[in-house]
GROMACS .gro file of C-alpha atoms in nm:
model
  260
    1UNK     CA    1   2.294  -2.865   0.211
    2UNK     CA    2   2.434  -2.615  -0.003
    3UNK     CA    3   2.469  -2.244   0.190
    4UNK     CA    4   2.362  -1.909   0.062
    5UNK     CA    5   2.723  -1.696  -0.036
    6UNK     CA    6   2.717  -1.355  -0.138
    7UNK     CA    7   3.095  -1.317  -0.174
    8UNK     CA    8   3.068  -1.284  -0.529
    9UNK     CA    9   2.778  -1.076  -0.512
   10UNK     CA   10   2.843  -0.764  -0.767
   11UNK     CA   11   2.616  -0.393  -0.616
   12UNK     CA   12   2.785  -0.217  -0.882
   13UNK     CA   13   2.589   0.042  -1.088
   14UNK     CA   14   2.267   0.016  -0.859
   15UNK     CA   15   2.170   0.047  -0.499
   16UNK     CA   16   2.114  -0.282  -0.351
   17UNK     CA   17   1.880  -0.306  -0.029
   18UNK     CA   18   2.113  -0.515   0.169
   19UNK     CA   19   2.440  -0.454   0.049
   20UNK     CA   20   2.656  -0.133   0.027
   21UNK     CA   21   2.898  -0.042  -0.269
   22UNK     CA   22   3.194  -0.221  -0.101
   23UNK     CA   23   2.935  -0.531  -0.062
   24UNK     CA   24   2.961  -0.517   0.318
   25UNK     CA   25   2.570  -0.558   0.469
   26UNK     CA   26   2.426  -0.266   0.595
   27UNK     CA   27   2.334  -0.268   0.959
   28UNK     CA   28   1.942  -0.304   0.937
   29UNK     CA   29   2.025  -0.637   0.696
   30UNK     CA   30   2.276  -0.831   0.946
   31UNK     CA   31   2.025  -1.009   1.140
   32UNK     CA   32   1.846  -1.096   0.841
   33UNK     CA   33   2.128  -1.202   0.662
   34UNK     CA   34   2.293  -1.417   0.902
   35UNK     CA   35   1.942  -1.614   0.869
   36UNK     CA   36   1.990  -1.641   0.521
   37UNK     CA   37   2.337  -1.793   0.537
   38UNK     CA   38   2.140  -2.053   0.745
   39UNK     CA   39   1.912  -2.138   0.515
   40UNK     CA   40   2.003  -2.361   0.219
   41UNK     CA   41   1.872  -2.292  -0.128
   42UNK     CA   42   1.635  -2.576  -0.106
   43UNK     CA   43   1.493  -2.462   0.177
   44UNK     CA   44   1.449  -2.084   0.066
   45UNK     CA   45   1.259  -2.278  -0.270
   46UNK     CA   46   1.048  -2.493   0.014
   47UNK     CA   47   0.971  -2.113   0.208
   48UNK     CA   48   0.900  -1.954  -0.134
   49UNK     CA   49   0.700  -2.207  -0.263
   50UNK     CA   50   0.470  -2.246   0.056
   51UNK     CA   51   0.411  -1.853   0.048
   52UNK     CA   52   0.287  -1.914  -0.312
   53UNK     CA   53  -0.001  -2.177  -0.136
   54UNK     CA   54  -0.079  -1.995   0.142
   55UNK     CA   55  -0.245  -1.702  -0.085
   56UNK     CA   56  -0.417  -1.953  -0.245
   57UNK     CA   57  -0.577  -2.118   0.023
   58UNK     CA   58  -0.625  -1.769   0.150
   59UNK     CA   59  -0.807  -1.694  -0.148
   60UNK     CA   60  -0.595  -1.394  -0.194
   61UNK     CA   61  -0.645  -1.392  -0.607
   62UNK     CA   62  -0.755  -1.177  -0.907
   63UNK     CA   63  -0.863  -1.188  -1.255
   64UNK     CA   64  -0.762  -1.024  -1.576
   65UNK     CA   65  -1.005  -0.892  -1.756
   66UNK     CA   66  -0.889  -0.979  -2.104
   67UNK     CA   67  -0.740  -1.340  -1.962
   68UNK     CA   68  -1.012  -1.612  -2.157
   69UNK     CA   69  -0.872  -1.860  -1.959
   70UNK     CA   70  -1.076  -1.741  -1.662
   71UNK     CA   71  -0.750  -1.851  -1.426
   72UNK     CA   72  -0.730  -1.702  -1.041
   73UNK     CA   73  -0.356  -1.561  -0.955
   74UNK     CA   74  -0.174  -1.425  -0.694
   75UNK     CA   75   0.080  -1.096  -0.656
   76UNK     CA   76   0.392  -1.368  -0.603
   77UNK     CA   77   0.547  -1.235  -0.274
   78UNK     CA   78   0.932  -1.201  -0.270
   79UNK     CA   79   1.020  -1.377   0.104
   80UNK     CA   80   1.311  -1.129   0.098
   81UNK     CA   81   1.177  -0.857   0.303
   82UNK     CA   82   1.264  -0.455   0.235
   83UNK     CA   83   1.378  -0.399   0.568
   84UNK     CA   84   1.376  -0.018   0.647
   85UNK     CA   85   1.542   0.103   0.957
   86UNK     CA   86   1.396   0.314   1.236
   87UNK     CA   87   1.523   0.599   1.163
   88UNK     CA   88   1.461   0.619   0.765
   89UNK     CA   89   1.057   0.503   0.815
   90UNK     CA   90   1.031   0.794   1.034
   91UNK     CA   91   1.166   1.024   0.756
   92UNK     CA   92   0.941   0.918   0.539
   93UNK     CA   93   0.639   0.868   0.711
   94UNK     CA   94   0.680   1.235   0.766
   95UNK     CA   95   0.743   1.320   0.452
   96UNK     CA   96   0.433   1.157   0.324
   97UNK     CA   97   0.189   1.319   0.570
   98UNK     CA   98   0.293   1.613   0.487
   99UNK     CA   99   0.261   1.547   0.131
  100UNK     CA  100  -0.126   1.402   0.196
  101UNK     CA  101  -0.229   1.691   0.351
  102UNK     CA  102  -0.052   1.925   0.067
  103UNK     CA  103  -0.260   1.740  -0.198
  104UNK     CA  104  -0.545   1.818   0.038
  105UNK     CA  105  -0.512   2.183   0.057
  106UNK     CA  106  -0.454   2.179  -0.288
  107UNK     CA  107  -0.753   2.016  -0.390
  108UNK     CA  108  -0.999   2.291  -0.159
  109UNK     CA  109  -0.825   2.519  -0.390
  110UNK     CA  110  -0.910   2.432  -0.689
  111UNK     CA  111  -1.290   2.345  -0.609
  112UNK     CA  112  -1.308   2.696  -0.425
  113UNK     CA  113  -1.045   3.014  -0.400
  114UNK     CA  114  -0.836   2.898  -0.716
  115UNK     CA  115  -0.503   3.062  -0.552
  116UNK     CA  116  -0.320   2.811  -0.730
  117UNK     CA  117  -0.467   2.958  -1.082
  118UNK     CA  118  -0.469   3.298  -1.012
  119UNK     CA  119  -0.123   3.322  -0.919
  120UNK     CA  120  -0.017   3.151  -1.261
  121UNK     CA  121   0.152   2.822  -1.082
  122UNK     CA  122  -0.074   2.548  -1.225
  123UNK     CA  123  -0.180   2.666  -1.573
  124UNK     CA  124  -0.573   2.707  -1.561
  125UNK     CA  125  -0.538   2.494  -1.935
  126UNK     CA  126  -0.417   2.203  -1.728
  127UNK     CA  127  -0.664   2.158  -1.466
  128UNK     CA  128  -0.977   2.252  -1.665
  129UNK     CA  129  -0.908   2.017  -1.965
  130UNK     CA  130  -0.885   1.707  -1.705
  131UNK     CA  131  -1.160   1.455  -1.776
  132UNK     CA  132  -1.072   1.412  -1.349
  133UNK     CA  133  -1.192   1.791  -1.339
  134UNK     CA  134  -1.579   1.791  -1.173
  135UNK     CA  135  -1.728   2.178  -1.281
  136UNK     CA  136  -2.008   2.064  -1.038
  137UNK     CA  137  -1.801   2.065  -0.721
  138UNK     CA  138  -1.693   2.439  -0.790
  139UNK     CA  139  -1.778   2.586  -0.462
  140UNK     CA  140  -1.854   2.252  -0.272
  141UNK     CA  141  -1.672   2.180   0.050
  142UNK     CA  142  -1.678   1.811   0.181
  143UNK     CA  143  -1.694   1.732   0.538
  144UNK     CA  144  -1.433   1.788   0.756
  145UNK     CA  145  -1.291   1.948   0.457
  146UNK     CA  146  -1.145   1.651   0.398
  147UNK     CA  147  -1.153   1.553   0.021
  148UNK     CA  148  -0.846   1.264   0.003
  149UNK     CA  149  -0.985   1.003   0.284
  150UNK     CA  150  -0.738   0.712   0.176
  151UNK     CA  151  -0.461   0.826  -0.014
  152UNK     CA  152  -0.190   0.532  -0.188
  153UNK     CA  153   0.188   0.681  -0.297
  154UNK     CA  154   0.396   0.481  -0.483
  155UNK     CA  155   0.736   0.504  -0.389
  156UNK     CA  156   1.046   0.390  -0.571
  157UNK     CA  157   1.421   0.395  -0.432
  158UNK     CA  158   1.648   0.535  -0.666
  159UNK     CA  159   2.026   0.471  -0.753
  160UNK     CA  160   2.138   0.733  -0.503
  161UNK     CA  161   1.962   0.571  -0.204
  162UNK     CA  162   1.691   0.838  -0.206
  163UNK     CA  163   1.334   0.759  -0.207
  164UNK     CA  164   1.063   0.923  -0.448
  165UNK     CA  165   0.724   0.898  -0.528
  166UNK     CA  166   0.588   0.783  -0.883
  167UNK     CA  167   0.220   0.867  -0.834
  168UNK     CA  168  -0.025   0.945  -0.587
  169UNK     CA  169  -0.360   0.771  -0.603
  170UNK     CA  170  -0.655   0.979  -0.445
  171UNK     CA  171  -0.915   0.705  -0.534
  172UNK     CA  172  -0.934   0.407  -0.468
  173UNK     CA  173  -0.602   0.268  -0.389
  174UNK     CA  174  -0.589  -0.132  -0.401
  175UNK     CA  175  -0.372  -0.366  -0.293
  176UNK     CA  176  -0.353  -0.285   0.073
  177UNK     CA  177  -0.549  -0.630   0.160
  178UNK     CA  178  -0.291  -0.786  -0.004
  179UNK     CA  179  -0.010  -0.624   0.182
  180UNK     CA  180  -0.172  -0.684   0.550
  181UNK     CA  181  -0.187  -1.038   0.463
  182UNK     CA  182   0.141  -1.072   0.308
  183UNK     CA  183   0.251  -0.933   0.646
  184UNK     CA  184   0.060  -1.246   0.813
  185UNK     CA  185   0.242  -1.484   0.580
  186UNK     CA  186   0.597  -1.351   0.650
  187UNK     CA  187   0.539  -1.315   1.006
  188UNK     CA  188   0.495  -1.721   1.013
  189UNK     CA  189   0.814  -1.750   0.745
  190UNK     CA  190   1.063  -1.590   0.928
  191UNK     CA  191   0.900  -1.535   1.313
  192UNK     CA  192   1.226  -1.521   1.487
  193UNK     CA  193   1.335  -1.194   1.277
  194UNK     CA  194   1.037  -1.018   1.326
  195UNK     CA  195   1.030  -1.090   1.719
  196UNK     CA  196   1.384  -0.984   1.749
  197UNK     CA  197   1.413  -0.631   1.489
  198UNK     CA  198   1.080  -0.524   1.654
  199UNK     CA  199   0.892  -0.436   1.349
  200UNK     CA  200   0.626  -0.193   1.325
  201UNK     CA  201   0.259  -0.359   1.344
  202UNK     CA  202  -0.004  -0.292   1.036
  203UNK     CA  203  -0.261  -0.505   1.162
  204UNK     CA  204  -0.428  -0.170   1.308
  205UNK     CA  205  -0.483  -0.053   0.960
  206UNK     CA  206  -0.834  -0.158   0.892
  207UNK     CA  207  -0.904  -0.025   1.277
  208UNK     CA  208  -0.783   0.347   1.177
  209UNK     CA  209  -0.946   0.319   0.832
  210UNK     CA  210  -1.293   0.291   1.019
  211UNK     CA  211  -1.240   0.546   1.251
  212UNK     CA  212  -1.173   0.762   0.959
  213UNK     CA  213  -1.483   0.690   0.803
  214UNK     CA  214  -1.651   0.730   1.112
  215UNK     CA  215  -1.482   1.089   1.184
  216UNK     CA  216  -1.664   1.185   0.888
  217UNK     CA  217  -2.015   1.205   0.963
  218UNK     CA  218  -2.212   1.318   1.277
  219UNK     CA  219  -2.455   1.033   1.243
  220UNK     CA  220  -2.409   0.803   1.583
  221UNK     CA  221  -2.341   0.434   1.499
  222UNK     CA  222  -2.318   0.475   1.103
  223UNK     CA  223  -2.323   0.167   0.906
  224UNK     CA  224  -2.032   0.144   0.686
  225UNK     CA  225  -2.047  -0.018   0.367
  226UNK     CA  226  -1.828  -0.143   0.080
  227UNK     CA  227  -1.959  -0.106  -0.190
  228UNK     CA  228  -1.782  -0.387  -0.492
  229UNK     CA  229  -1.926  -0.467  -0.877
  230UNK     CA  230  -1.966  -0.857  -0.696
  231UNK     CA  231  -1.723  -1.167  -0.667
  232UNK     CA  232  -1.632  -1.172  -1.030
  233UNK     CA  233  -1.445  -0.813  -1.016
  234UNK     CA  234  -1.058  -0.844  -1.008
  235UNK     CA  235  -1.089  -0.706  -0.686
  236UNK     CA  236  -1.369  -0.880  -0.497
  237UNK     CA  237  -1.127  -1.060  -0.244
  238UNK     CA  238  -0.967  -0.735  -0.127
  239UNK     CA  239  -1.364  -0.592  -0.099
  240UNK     CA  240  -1.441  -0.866   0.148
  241UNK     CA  241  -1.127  -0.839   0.337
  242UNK     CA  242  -1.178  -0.484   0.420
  243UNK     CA  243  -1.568  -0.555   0.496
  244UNK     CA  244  -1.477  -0.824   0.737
  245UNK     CA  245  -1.177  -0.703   0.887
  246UNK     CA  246  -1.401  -0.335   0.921
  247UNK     CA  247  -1.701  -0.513   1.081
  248UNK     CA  248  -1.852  -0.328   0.769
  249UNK     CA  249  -2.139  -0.435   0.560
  250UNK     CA  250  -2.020  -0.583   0.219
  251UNK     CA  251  -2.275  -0.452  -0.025
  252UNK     CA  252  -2.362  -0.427  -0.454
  253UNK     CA  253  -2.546  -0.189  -0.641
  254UNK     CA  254  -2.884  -0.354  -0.624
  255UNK     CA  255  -2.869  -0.396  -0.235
  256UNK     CA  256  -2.910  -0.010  -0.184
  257UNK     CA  257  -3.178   0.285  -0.224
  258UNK     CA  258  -3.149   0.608  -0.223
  259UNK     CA  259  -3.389   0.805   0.007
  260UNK     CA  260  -3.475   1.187  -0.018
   0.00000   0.00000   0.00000
């Protein structure tokens, strides 16, 4: 069975994951890679391919809207894990709280004091001609003060090495069903690599993201909802993943009332 060989393997003119400039592996990549050498192209195919039928049969899917054909797919996952070491995740994890709670701040302001405005930082044009821009809330302050519950940054690696962030979604960032189960799927692909680099666990994410909910009202015992359009929204299966995985009620439109 032919081997995996990366002697030939060209970095030059991007930054490559695994590989530095002078193609030697970088340190958080050896264990991984000396898996990979291991592993024969037909068997990486064989491990792709049976990633590729696990969503399936997990049901993990979507539509598109303006597909006629009315065909399910899956988000392929790439096998080849991003690997990021100790040391850099805690960089960035601080980074990104810091940069939550900024957006935060930032949104009180706006709604209320308007420092931001008055001190000629944000143009007042710029926030008041956003269709995002609610004249209502002027004045309102939510719970907690807390007006970004779940918060999704996209974050890019860039030629130097240095990570940055693309956007920041405030609403309703999806996807993050997808991403605990992909975790699930790679855990049984490669077990031995995740036993051994002692990677961080995510399966407490649905755990924290109900204790969040639950910070945010005084009620004992709420019942939690999630509220979805029903099954034939491109997101349904991420909607019942969270319900279930919340202990939270999985709910449309029609199933509620609104009491005075």
């Amino acid at each position: 069975m032919p081997k995996l060989d990366f002697s030939a393997y060209d970095t030059k003119g991007f930054y490559d994951e695994m590989f530095d400039n002078n193609n030697n592996v970088r340190t958080n990549y050896k264990l991984f890679l000396e898996r990979l050498e291991k592993v024969g192209h037909k068997k990486l195919k064989n491990l792709q391919y049976a990633t590729d039928r696990a969503q399936l049969s997990l049901g993990m899917t979507f539509n598109v809207y303006d597909d006629n054909q009315g065909v399910e797919r899956i988000l392929h996952l790439d096998i080849i894990p991003r690997i990021i070491a100790n040391k850099e995740w805690n960089h960035l994890e601080k980074g990104l709280q810091q940069r939550i709670k900024a957006l935060n701040l930032f949104i009180q302001d706006i709604y209320n004091d308007q420092k931001v405005l008055k001190d000629k930082i944000i143009p007042k044009e710029m926030i008041f001609s956003s269709v995002s821009y609610l004249k209502e809330l002027e004045g309102f302050k939510p719970p907690k003060d807390i007006w970004c519950h779940i918060t999704g940054s996209d974050l890019i690696k860039g030629g130097d090495g240095q990570y940055y962030v693309l956007e920041d979604n405030l609403r309703c960032p999806s996807c993050v069903s997808y991403m605990l189960e992909n975790r699930e799927i790679l855990k049984r692909t490669f077990p031995e690599l995740f036993e051994t680099l002692g990677v961080k666990p995510v399966y407490n994410y649905t755990h924290i993201l109900r204790d969040t909910l639950e910070y945010l009202t005084d009620v004992e015992k709420p019942t939690l909802v999630v509220l979805t359009p029903g099954i034939y929204n491109s997101a349904y299966f991420e909607h019942s993943y969270l319900a279930q995985q919340m202990g939270a009620e999985l709910v449309e439109g029609r199933d509620l009332i609104v009491k005075k």
